[in-house]
Amino acid sequence: MVLKVFFPTCCTSAESGLLVGRWVPEQSSAVVLAVVHFPFIPIQVKELLARVQQAGRVGLAVLGTWCHCRLQEPEEGLGRFLEGLGAIFTHEPWLQLCRERGGSVWSCKALGWPMSPGAPSPAPVMLIFYDQRHVLLSQLHTPATLPDPQAGDAPPSVGGLAAVFDTVARSELLFRSDRFHEGPVQLSHWQSEGIEASILVELAKQASGPTCLMLSFLLSLLSAVGACRLFRLWPLPFICSKLSTCEQARHRLGHLTFLFSPRKAESPVQLMRKVNVFFSLLLDVALGLALLAWLRAENCIGQLADALVPVADCVAEELQHLLQWLMGAPAGLKMNRALDQVLGRFFLYHIHLWISYIHLMSPFVEGILWHVGLSACLGLTVALSLLSDIIALLTFHIYCFYVYGARLYCLKIHGLSSLWRLFRGKKWNVLRQRVDSCSYDLDQLFIGTLLFTILVFLLPTIALYYLVFTLLRLLVVAVQGSLHLLIDLINSLPLYSVGLRLCRPYRLAAGVKFRVLDHEAGKPLRLLMQINPLSYSRVVCTYRLPSCGCRPRLSWSALCRKLFFGELIYPWRQKAGKQD
């Protein structure tokens, strides 16, 4: 059995002393965390390890000795002294790690290590160097295992490297040992310099607690006002559920409540989510302010307000031409003249009402658009949601056309399917929700045949109107869908995690890889452990923030089925698996 010794690269040039770390018997591994230098008092070293173990809940011990023999130092006296320390700090196995003269020759012995019968003597040792800072700050998402040269192709252990990463993470208090003792015990390890950057950081930490309490109180007060009974009266809940602005404001309010909660993050995943929410809000507000500055600089609001009424008139004129084309002989098709004229005049009257509504609102258009621009101060997503609602209001006549056409077409399809079952001697059983056999008399068959013939001849006219207005509706839906996808991207993009993967790839570890440093006969195999970062796609999938349900959940097959049978569709926005 191979003994694996994890040794920090920051200690390769340390002075001789004791190896302090943790022994993992399940993995036959020894994780070295620090080197205690001479001179020291053994009782002080034991007290230090006991305090760190009590604070960090990780079992630390003296694993062995470390000898760094330089060219000008005598080797025999130091070696005898280090061997005598095994009687004071008893541990099995007792490691004797030495870097000999010249710095390129390493030796490692494990005294008291049980060997299987027939195993070579001394026991084989694998020396693995690791960057203590990278392992301490990283989060291992896919624990790998260490290759065992004598194990062949055995399946890897799930907790192989997880124990190593967990040991280093929970032993962070050892690296700040000045908090636990005032004695002359000197350690060599990765020094956590730069974490406490400046006094401004300390002041920010001190002020974050009262600030979070105050903001949390204000947000809870705002939530209590929103939950008032006055806002529950119909039709306010129904209108708020249909407006994208209300949904986005509710979503951002939940983000702010989570972000400014005084409760401490319970896990690194929750802390990462908080930071991602903070950067998502920061990006949203920054983009909104940039949009507002551009609108004010270019005077786009005034230009858009001046062009809105002429554009509406142009759209209305084109729709009138389209309806007049449908009321004639579109594409040479022979339509039902009476039904065609009724439907055409009905839709033309709606266009006339819509144009009157636009001209009535024209004096207030610029003020409304300015308020939409000012809403960008709350974030770009709020402005985009408000823009989506304005598009829905401005194209309400197209929505009405689509609903009228879809309902008529759906009624025709259901009528034809029911009459088709009549010809086959079947009927739909409403109670059992199935098709049963049924016998019809002559009068029922005659009336059914007459109605079926009428519906068949009227179907092309209604289907043509339904097709045209459905295409117009899908065009509006595509515009709104693009806005909602952009909102969803800003809401759910884990910006901090992506930036961390770009600037500090070792922080998000997908596993490790090993590079052979030295492999000589009679010498320990020396490997260098390097961290494999997560891929960008996996970072986005792992740390993606929950959105407000703006993404489409209908498959293309389900969407085509709904379009064919005339069912109303809302492909741009669904929540809780239910159509709005």
Coordinates of C-alpha atoms in Angstrom, one line a residue:
M1 CA 0.0 0.0 0.0
V2 CA 1.3 3.4 -1.0
L3 CA 1.5 6.2 1.6
K4 CA 0.5 9.5 0.1
V5 CA 2.1 12.6 1.7
F6 CA 0.6 16.0 0.6
F7 CA 3.3 18.7 1.1
P8 CA 2.7 22.4 0.6
T9 CA 5.1 24.0 -2.0
C10 CA 5.5 27.1 0.3
C11 CA 7.4 24.9 2.8
T12 CA 10.0 23.5 0.4
S13 CA 12.5 26.1 1.5
A14 CA 11.5 26.2 5.1
E15 CA 13.9 25.6 8.0
S16 CA 14.1 22.2 9.6
G17 CA 11.4 21.4 12.2
L18 CA 8.2 19.5 12.8
L19 CA 5.5 18.5 10.3
V20 CA 2.1 19.6 11.5
G21 CA -1.0 18.3 9.7
R22 CA -3.7 15.7 9.6
W23 CA -3.6 12.0 9.1
V24 CA -6.4 10.5 6.9
P25 CA -6.4 6.7 7.5
E26 CA -9.2 6.0 5.0
Q27 CA -7.1 7.3 2.2
S28 CA -3.7 6.3 3.6
S29 CA -2.8 10.0 3.3
A30 CA -1.0 12.6 5.4
V31 CA -1.8 16.2 4.8
V32 CA 1.0 18.5 5.9
L33 CA -0.2 22.0 6.8
A34 CA 2.8 23.8 8.3
V35 CA 6.3 23.4 9.6
V36 CA 7.2 24.3 13.2
H37 CA 10.7 25.8 13.4
F38 CA 13.3 25.6 16.1
P39 CA 13.6 26.6 18.8
F40 CA 10.3 25.5 20.4
I41 CA 8.9 24.0 23.6
P42 CA 6.9 20.8 22.9
I43 CA 4.2 21.7 25.4
Q44 CA 3.6 25.0 23.6
V45 CA 3.2 23.1 20.3
K46 CA 0.7 20.7 21.8
E47 CA -1.3 23.6 23.3
L48 CA -1.3 25.4 20.0
L49 CA -2.6 22.3 18.1
A50 CA -5.3 21.7 20.8
R51 CA -6.6 25.3 20.5
V52 CA -6.7 25.2 16.7
Q53 CA -8.4 21.8 16.8
Q54 CA -11.0 23.1 19.2
A55 CA -11.7 26.2 17.1
G56 CA -11.5 24.5 13.7
R57 CA -13.0 21.1 14.6
V58 CA -10.2 19.3 12.7
G59 CA -7.8 16.8 14.2
L60 CA -4.2 18.1 13.9
A61 CA -1.1 16.3 15.1
V62 CA 2.6 16.3 14.6
L63 CA 3.1 13.9 11.8
G64 CA 6.9 13.7 11.7
T65 CA 10.1 15.8 11.1
W66 CA 11.3 18.0 8.3
C67 CA 15.0 18.3 7.6
H68 CA 16.3 20.9 5.2
C69 CA 20.1 20.3 5.0
R70 CA 22.0 23.2 3.5
L71 CA 25.5 23.0 2.2
Q72 CA 27.1 24.7 5.1
E73 CA 25.1 22.8 7.9
P74 CA 26.2 19.6 9.6
E75 CA 23.8 16.8 8.9
E76 CA 24.6 14.1 11.5
G77 CA 23.7 16.2 14.7
L78 CA 20.5 17.5 13.2
G79 CA 19.4 14.1 12.1
R80 CA 19.9 12.6 15.6
F81 CA 18.0 15.4 17.2
L82 CA 15.1 15.0 14.8
E83 CA 14.9 11.3 15.4
G84 CA 14.7 11.9 19.1
L85 CA 11.5 14.0 18.6
G86 CA 9.6 10.8 17.7
A87 CA 9.6 9.8 21.4
I88 CA 8.0 13.2 22.4
F89 CA 5.3 13.4 19.6
T90 CA 4.1 9.9 19.1
H91 CA 2.3 9.2 15.9
E92 CA 2.1 6.3 13.6
P93 CA 3.3 6.4 10.9
W94 CA 6.1 8.8 11.8
L95 CA 7.3 10.7 8.7
Q96 CA 10.9 11.7 8.2
L97 CA 11.0 14.0 5.2
C98 CA 14.3 15.4 4.1
R99 CA 15.5 17.7 1.4
E100 CA 19.2 17.0 1.1
R101 CA 22.1 19.1 0.1
G102 CA 21.8 20.9 -3.2
G103 CA 18.0 21.1 -2.9
S104 CA 17.2 18.6 -5.7
V105 CA 17.4 15.3 -3.7
W106 CA 14.5 14.3 -1.6
S107 CA 14.0 11.4 0.8
C108 CA 10.9 10.3 2.7
K109 CA 10.6 7.5 5.3
A110 CA 7.5 6.3 7.1
L111 CA 8.3 4.6 10.4
G112 CA 5.6 2.4 11.9
W113 CA 3.7 2.1 8.6
P114 CA 2.0 -1.3 8.4
M115 CA 2.9 -3.1 5.2
S116 CA 1.2 -6.1 3.6
P117 CA 3.0 -9.4 3.4
G118 CA 5.4 -9.5 0.5
A119 CA 5.5 -5.7 0.2
P120 CA 8.8 -4.1 -0.5
S121 CA 10.8 -2.6 2.3
P122 CA 10.8 0.3 3.0
A123 CA 7.1 1.2 2.3
P124 CA 6.6 3.1 -0.9
V125 CA 5.8 6.7 -0.4
M126 CA 4.3 9.2 -2.9
L127 CA 5.2 12.8 -2.3
I128 CA 2.6 15.2 -3.7
F129 CA 3.2 19.0 -3.7
Y130 CA 0.2 21.3 -3.6
D131 CA -0.3 25.0 -3.6
Q132 CA -1.8 25.7 -0.1
R133 CA -3.3 29.1 -1.1
H134 CA -5.1 27.7 -4.1
V135 CA -6.5 24.7 -2.2
L136 CA -7.6 26.9 0.7
L137 CA -9.5 29.3 -1.5
S138 CA -10.9 26.8 -4.0
Q139 CA -14.2 25.0 -4.0
L140 CA -14.0 21.4 -5.2
H141 CA -17.1 20.6 -7.2
T142 CA -16.1 17.2 -8.5
P143 CA -13.9 15.3 -6.0
A144 CA -11.4 13.2 -7.7
T145 CA -9.0 10.7 -6.3
L146 CA -5.3 10.1 -6.3
P147 CA -3.8 7.5 -8.7
D148 CA -2.4 4.5 -6.9
P149 CA 0.4 2.9 -8.9
Q150 CA -0.2 -0.5 -7.2
A151 CA -4.0 -0.4 -7.5
G152 CA -4.2 -0.8 -11.3
D153 CA -7.5 0.3 -12.7
A154 CA -9.5 0.2 -9.5
P155 CA -12.5 2.5 -9.2
P156 CA -11.6 5.8 -7.7
S157 CA -12.8 6.8 -4.2
V158 CA -15.3 9.6 -4.1
G159 CA -13.9 11.3 -1.0
G160 CA -10.2 11.1 -2.0
L161 CA -9.3 14.7 -2.5
A162 CA -12.4 16.0 -0.7
A163 CA -10.7 15.1 2.6
V164 CA -7.6 17.0 1.5
F165 CA -9.5 20.1 0.5
D166 CA -11.6 20.0 3.6
T167 CA -8.6 19.6 5.8
V168 CA -6.9 22.7 4.4
A169 CA -10.1 24.7 4.5
R170 CA -10.9 23.9 8.1
S171 CA -7.3 24.5 9.2
E172 CA -7.4 28.2 8.1
L173 CA -7.2 29.2 11.8
L174 CA -3.8 27.6 12.0
F175 CA -2.5 30.0 9.4
R176 CA -3.6 32.9 11.7
S177 CA -2.0 31.3 14.8
D178 CA -1.2 34.7 16.3
R179 CA -4.9 34.7 17.5
F180 CA -4.4 31.6 19.7
H181 CA -1.0 32.1 21.4
E182 CA 1.6 34.6 22.3
G183 CA 4.5 32.2 22.7
P184 CA 7.6 31.8 20.5
V185 CA 6.2 29.1 18.3
Q186 CA 7.1 29.9 14.7
L187 CA 5.3 28.3 11.7
S188 CA 6.1 28.2 8.0
H189 CA 3.0 28.1 5.8
W190 CA 1.0 30.1 3.4
Q191 CA 0.5 33.5 5.0
S192 CA -2.9 35.0 4.4
E193 CA -1.6 38.5 3.6
G194 CA -3.9 40.8 1.7
I195 CA -7.2 39.5 3.0
E196 CA -7.5 42.4 5.4
A197 CA -6.8 44.9 2.7
S198 CA -7.1 48.2 4.5
I199 CA -8.8 50.1 7.2
L200 CA -11.6 50.9 4.8
V201 CA -12.4 47.2 4.5
E202 CA -12.5 46.9 8.3
L203 CA -14.8 50.0 8.5
A204 CA -17.1 48.5 5.8
K205 CA -17.3 45.2 7.8
Q206 CA -18.2 47.1 10.9
A207 CA -20.9 49.2 9.2
S208 CA -22.4 46.3 7.2
G209 CA -24.3 44.9 10.2
P210 CA -26.3 48.0 11.1
T211 CA -26.8 48.9 7.4
C212 CA -28.2 45.4 6.7
L213 CA -30.5 45.6 9.7
M214 CA -31.9 49.0 8.6
L215 CA -32.4 48.0 5.0
S216 CA -34.0 44.7 6.0
F217 CA -36.4 46.6 8.2
L218 CA -37.3 49.0 5.3
L219 CA -37.8 46.1 2.9
S220 CA -40.0 44.2 5.4
L221 CA -42.0 47.4 5.9
L222 CA -42.4 47.7 2.1
S223 CA -43.5 44.0 1.9
A224 CA -46.1 44.6 4.6
V225 CA -47.5 47.6 2.7
G226 CA -47.7 45.5 -0.5
A227 CA -49.5 42.7 1.4
C228 CA -52.2 45.2 2.6
R229 CA -55.8 44.1 1.9
L230 CA -56.3 47.2 -0.3
F231 CA -54.0 45.7 -2.9
R232 CA -55.8 42.4 -2.8
L233 CA -59.1 43.8 -4.0
W234 CA -60.1 42.6 -7.5
P235 CA -58.9 43.4 -10.2
L236 CA -55.6 44.6 -8.8
P237 CA -54.1 41.1 -8.2
F238 CA -55.3 40.0 -11.7
I239 CA -53.7 43.1 -13.4
C240 CA -50.5 42.8 -11.4
S241 CA -50.1 39.2 -12.4
K242 CA -50.3 40.2 -16.1
L243 CA -47.9 43.1 -15.9
S244 CA -44.2 42.2 -16.4
T245 CA -43.2 45.3 -14.4
C246 CA -45.0 44.1 -11.3
E247 CA -43.4 40.6 -11.7
Q248 CA -39.9 42.1 -12.1
A249 CA -40.4 44.5 -9.2
R250 CA -41.5 41.6 -7.0
H251 CA -38.5 39.5 -8.2
R252 CA -36.0 42.3 -7.4
L253 CA -37.6 42.9 -4.0
G254 CA -37.0 39.3 -3.2
H255 CA -33.4 39.7 -4.3
L256 CA -32.9 42.7 -2.0
T257 CA -34.5 40.9 0.9
F258 CA -32.1 38.0 0.4
L259 CA -29.1 40.2 -0.1
F260 CA -29.6 42.5 3.0
S261 CA -30.7 39.8 5.3
P262 CA -28.7 40.1 8.6
R263 CA -28.5 36.3 8.7
K264 CA -25.0 35.0 7.9
A265 CA -24.5 32.7 4.9
E266 CA -24.6 29.1 6.1
S267 CA -22.5 27.6 3.3
P268 CA -20.1 28.8 0.5
V269 CA -22.8 28.1 -2.1
Q270 CA -25.2 30.5 -0.3
L271 CA -22.4 33.1 0.0
M272 CA -21.7 32.8 -3.7
R273 CA -25.3 33.2 -4.5
K274 CA -25.5 36.4 -2.4
V275 CA -22.5 37.8 -4.2
N276 CA -24.0 36.9 -7.6
V277 CA -27.2 38.6 -6.6
F278 CA -25.3 41.7 -5.6
F279 CA -23.4 41.9 -8.8
S280 CA -26.6 41.2 -10.8
L281 CA -28.3 44.2 -9.1
L282 CA -25.2 46.3 -9.6
L283 CA -25.0 45.5 -13.3
D284 CA -28.8 46.1 -13.7
V285 CA -28.6 49.6 -12.1
A286 CA -25.4 50.5 -14.0
L287 CA -27.0 49.6 -17.4
G288 CA -30.2 51.5 -16.4
L289 CA -28.2 54.6 -15.5
A290 CA -26.2 54.3 -18.8
L291 CA -29.5 54.0 -20.7
L292 CA -30.9 57.0 -19.0
A293 CA -27.8 59.1 -19.6
W294 CA -27.9 58.2 -23.3
L295 CA -31.6 59.1 -23.6
R296 CA -31.0 62.5 -22.0
A297 CA -28.0 63.2 -24.1
E298 CA -29.5 62.3 -27.5
N299 CA -33.1 63.5 -26.7
C300 CA -34.5 60.2 -27.8
I301 CA -37.6 60.5 -25.7
G302 CA -38.8 63.6 -27.6
Q303 CA -38.0 62.1 -31.0
L304 CA -39.8 58.9 -30.1
A305 CA -42.8 60.8 -28.8
D306 CA -43.0 62.8 -32.0
A307 CA -42.8 59.8 -34.2
L308 CA -45.2 57.6 -32.3
V309 CA -48.5 58.9 -33.6
P310 CA -47.3 59.0 -37.3
V311 CA -46.1 55.4 -36.9
A312 CA -49.4 54.4 -35.4
D313 CA -51.3 55.9 -38.3
C314 CA -49.0 54.1 -40.7
V315 CA -49.6 50.8 -39.0
A316 CA -53.3 51.4 -39.0
E317 CA -53.3 52.2 -42.7
E318 CA -51.4 49.0 -43.5
L319 CA -53.8 47.0 -41.4
Q320 CA -56.7 48.6 -43.3
H321 CA -55.1 47.7 -46.6
L322 CA -54.6 44.1 -45.3
L323 CA -58.3 43.8 -44.3
Q324 CA -59.5 45.2 -47.6
W325 CA -57.3 42.7 -49.3
L326 CA -58.8 39.9 -47.2
M327 CA -62.4 41.2 -48.0
G328 CA -61.7 40.8 -51.7
A329 CA -60.2 37.7 -53.2
P330 CA -56.9 37.1 -51.4
A331 CA -54.4 35.2 -53.5
G332 CA -57.2 34.2 -55.9
L333 CA -59.1 32.3 -53.2
K334 CA -62.9 32.1 -53.3
M335 CA -64.2 33.2 -49.9
N336 CA -67.7 33.3 -48.4
R337 CA -68.8 36.7 -49.4
A338 CA -71.2 37.5 -46.5
L339 CA -68.9 36.1 -43.7
D340 CA -65.9 37.9 -45.3
Q341 CA -67.7 41.3 -45.3
V342 CA -68.9 40.8 -41.7
L343 CA -65.5 39.9 -40.3
G344 CA -63.7 42.6 -42.3
R345 CA -66.0 45.4 -41.1
F346 CA -65.8 44.1 -37.6
F347 CA -62.0 44.3 -37.5
L348 CA -62.0 47.7 -39.4
Y349 CA -64.2 49.1 -36.6
H350 CA -61.6 47.9 -34.0
I351 CA -58.8 49.7 -35.9
H352 CA -60.9 52.9 -35.9
L353 CA -61.3 52.6 -32.2
W354 CA -57.6 52.0 -31.7
I355 CA -56.6 55.0 -33.8
S356 CA -59.0 57.2 -31.8
Y357 CA -57.4 55.9 -28.6
I358 CA -53.9 56.7 -29.8
H359 CA -54.8 60.3 -30.8
L360 CA -56.6 60.8 -27.5
M361 CA -53.4 59.7 -25.6
S362 CA -51.0 61.6 -27.9
P363 CA -50.7 64.7 -25.5
F364 CA -49.5 62.4 -22.7
V365 CA -47.2 60.2 -24.7
E366 CA -44.0 62.2 -24.0
G367 CA -44.7 62.3 -20.3
I368 CA -45.3 58.6 -20.2
L369 CA -42.1 57.9 -22.1
W370 CA -40.1 60.1 -19.8
H371 CA -41.4 58.2 -16.8
V372 CA -40.4 55.0 -18.5
G373 CA -36.9 56.4 -19.0
L374 CA -36.7 57.5 -15.4
S375 CA -37.7 53.9 -14.3
A376 CA -34.2 52.9 -15.6
C377 CA -32.8 54.3 -12.4
L378 CA -34.3 51.2 -10.7
G379 CA -32.5 49.0 -13.2
L380 CA -32.5 48.2 -16.9
T381 CA -34.8 45.2 -16.3
V382 CA -37.5 47.4 -14.8
A383 CA -37.3 49.7 -17.9
L384 CA -37.5 46.7 -20.3
S385 CA -40.4 45.2 -18.4
L386 CA -42.2 48.5 -18.6
L387 CA -41.4 48.7 -22.3
S388 CA -42.9 45.3 -22.8
D389 CA -46.1 46.3 -21.0
I390 CA -46.3 49.4 -23.2
I391 CA -45.9 47.3 -26.3
A392 CA -48.7 45.0 -25.1
L393 CA -51.0 48.0 -24.6
L394 CA -50.1 49.6 -27.9
T395 CA -50.8 46.3 -29.8
F396 CA -53.9 45.4 -27.8
H397 CA -56.0 45.6 -31.0
I398 CA -53.8 42.9 -32.6
Y399 CA -54.3 40.8 -29.5
C400 CA -58.1 41.3 -29.8
F401 CA -57.9 40.3 -33.5
Y402 CA -56.0 37.2 -32.6
V403 CA -58.4 36.2 -29.8
Y404 CA -61.4 36.7 -32.0
G405 CA -60.0 34.7 -34.9
A406 CA -58.6 31.9 -32.6
R407 CA -62.0 31.5 -30.8
L408 CA -63.9 31.3 -34.1
Y409 CA -61.4 28.9 -35.6
C410 CA -61.3 26.7 -32.4
L411 CA -65.1 26.6 -32.4
K412 CA -65.1 25.5 -36.0
I413 CA -62.5 22.8 -35.3
H414 CA -64.4 21.4 -32.3
G415 CA -67.7 21.5 -34.2
L416 CA -66.3 19.7 -37.2
S417 CA -64.6 17.0 -35.0
S418 CA -68.0 16.5 -33.1
L419 CA -69.9 16.2 -36.3
W420 CA -67.3 13.8 -37.8
R421 CA -67.8 11.5 -34.8
L422 CA -71.6 11.7 -35.5
F423 CA -71.0 10.2 -39.0
R424 CA -69.0 7.3 -37.5
G425 CA -71.7 6.5 -34.8
K426 CA -69.5 7.9 -32.0
K427 CA -70.0 10.6 -29.3
W428 CA -67.9 12.2 -26.6
N429 CA -68.7 11.0 -23.1
V430 CA -68.2 14.0 -20.9
L431 CA -68.5 12.1 -17.6
R432 CA -65.9 9.4 -18.5
Q433 CA -63.8 11.6 -20.8
R434 CA -63.7 9.2 -23.7
V435 CA -65.4 8.4 -27.0
D436 CA -68.3 5.9 -26.8
S437 CA -70.5 4.3 -29.5
C438 CA -73.9 5.9 -30.0
S439 CA -76.9 5.3 -32.4
Y440 CA -78.5 8.3 -34.1
D441 CA -81.8 8.6 -35.8
L442 CA -82.4 9.9 -39.3
D443 CA -83.3 13.5 -38.2
Q444 CA -80.1 13.8 -36.2
L445 CA -78.0 12.5 -39.1
F446 CA -79.7 15.0 -41.5
I447 CA -79.1 18.0 -39.2
G448 CA -75.6 16.9 -38.6
T449 CA -74.9 16.6 -42.3
L450 CA -76.3 20.0 -42.9
L451 CA -74.3 21.7 -40.1
F452 CA -71.1 19.8 -41.2
T453 CA -71.5 21.1 -44.8
I454 CA -72.0 24.7 -43.6
L455 CA -69.0 24.6 -41.3
V456 CA -66.8 23.1 -44.0
F457 CA -67.6 25.8 -46.5
L458 CA -67.1 28.6 -43.9
L459 CA -63.9 27.1 -42.6
P460 CA -61.5 28.6 -45.3
T461 CA -62.7 32.2 -44.6
I462 CA -62.2 31.9 -40.9
A463 CA -59.0 30.0 -41.2
L464 CA -57.5 32.7 -43.4
Y465 CA -58.4 35.5 -41.0
Y466 CA -57.0 33.3 -38.1
L467 CA -53.8 32.7 -40.0
V468 CA -53.2 36.4 -40.8
F469 CA -53.9 37.6 -37.3
T470 CA -51.9 34.8 -35.7
L471 CA -48.8 35.8 -37.7
L472 CA -49.3 39.4 -36.6
R473 CA -49.6 38.2 -33.0
L474 CA -46.5 36.0 -33.2
L475 CA -44.6 39.0 -34.5
V476 CA -45.5 41.0 -31.4
V477 CA -44.8 38.0 -29.2
A478 CA -41.3 37.7 -30.8
V479 CA -40.5 41.3 -29.8
Q480 CA -41.8 40.8 -26.3
G481 CA -40.0 37.5 -26.1
S482 CA -36.7 39.1 -27.0
L483 CA -37.1 41.7 -24.2
H484 CA -38.0 39.0 -21.7
L485 CA -35.0 36.9 -22.7
L486 CA -32.8 39.9 -22.1
I487 CA -34.4 40.5 -18.7
D488 CA -33.9 36.9 -17.9
L489 CA -30.3 37.0 -18.9
I490 CA -29.6 40.0 -16.6
N491 CA -31.6 38.4 -13.7
S492 CA -30.0 35.0 -13.9
L493 CA -26.4 35.6 -15.1
P494 CA -23.9 34.7 -12.3
L495 CA -21.6 37.6 -13.1
Y496 CA -19.4 37.2 -10.1
S497 CA -18.8 33.5 -10.7
V498 CA -18.0 34.1 -14.3
G499 CA -15.6 36.9 -13.4
L500 CA -14.0 34.6 -10.7
R501 CA -13.6 31.9 -13.3
L502 CA -11.9 34.4 -15.6
C503 CA -9.5 36.0 -13.1
R504 CA -9.1 33.3 -10.4
P505 CA -9.8 30.0 -12.1
Y506 CA -8.5 27.9 -9.2
R507 CA -11.3 29.2 -7.0
L508 CA -13.9 27.0 -8.8
A509 CA -12.3 23.6 -9.1
A510 CA -13.7 20.7 -11.2
G511 CA -10.9 18.4 -10.1
V512 CA -7.2 18.1 -10.2
K513 CA -4.4 16.9 -12.4
F514 CA -1.0 15.5 -11.5
R515 CA 2.3 16.3 -13.1
V516 CA 5.3 14.0 -12.5
L517 CA 8.3 16.0 -11.1
D518 CA 10.7 13.1 -10.4
H519 CA 10.6 9.4 -10.6
E520 CA 13.8 7.6 -9.7
A521 CA 14.5 4.1 -8.3
G522 CA 14.8 4.1 -4.5
K523 CA 13.4 7.7 -4.3
P524 CA 9.8 8.7 -3.5
L525 CA 7.6 9.5 -6.5
R526 CA 7.2 13.3 -6.5
L527 CA 4.0 14.7 -8.1
L528 CA 2.7 18.3 -8.4
M529 CA -1.1 18.6 -7.9
Q530 CA -2.7 21.3 -10.1
I531 CA -6.3 22.4 -10.0
N532 CA -8.6 22.0 -13.1
P533 CA -11.0 24.9 -13.2
L534 CA -14.7 24.5 -14.1
S535 CA -15.7 25.2 -17.6
Y536 CA -17.6 28.4 -18.3
S537 CA -20.8 26.6 -19.3
R538 CA -20.7 24.6 -16.1
V539 CA -20.1 27.7 -14.0
V540 CA -23.2 29.3 -15.6
C541 CA -25.3 26.2 -15.0
T542 CA -24.1 25.7 -11.4
Y543 CA -24.4 29.2 -10.2
R544 CA -27.3 30.5 -12.4
L545 CA -29.7 32.6 -10.4
P546 CA -33.4 31.8 -10.4
S547 CA -35.4 34.0 -12.8
C548 CA -38.9 35.3 -12.7
G549 CA -40.2 32.7 -15.2
C550 CA -39.8 34.6 -18.4
R551 CA -38.4 31.8 -20.5
P552 CA -40.7 29.8 -22.8
R553 CA -41.6 26.4 -21.6
L554 CA -43.6 25.2 -24.6
S555 CA -41.9 22.8 -26.9
W556 CA -42.1 23.4 -30.7
S557 CA -44.4 20.4 -31.1
A558 CA -46.8 21.6 -28.3
L559 CA -46.7 25.1 -29.8
C560 CA -47.6 23.9 -33.3
R561 CA -50.4 21.7 -31.9
K562 CA -51.9 24.7 -30.1
L563 CA -51.7 26.8 -33.2
F564 CA -53.3 24.1 -35.3
F565 CA -56.3 23.6 -33.0
G566 CA -56.7 27.4 -32.3
E567 CA -55.8 27.4 -28.6
L568 CA -54.5 30.6 -27.2
I569 CA -50.8 30.7 -26.7
Y570 CA -48.5 32.8 -24.5
P571 CA -45.1 31.4 -25.4
W572 CA -43.0 34.3 -24.0
R573 CA -44.0 34.0 -20.4
Q574 CA -45.2 31.2 -18.1
K575 CA -44.8 30.6 -14.4
A576 CA -45.2 27.5 -12.3
G577 CA -45.8 25.4 -15.4
K578 CA -49.1 27.2 -16.0
Q579 CA -50.1 29.6 -18.7
D580 CA -50.7 33.2 -17.7

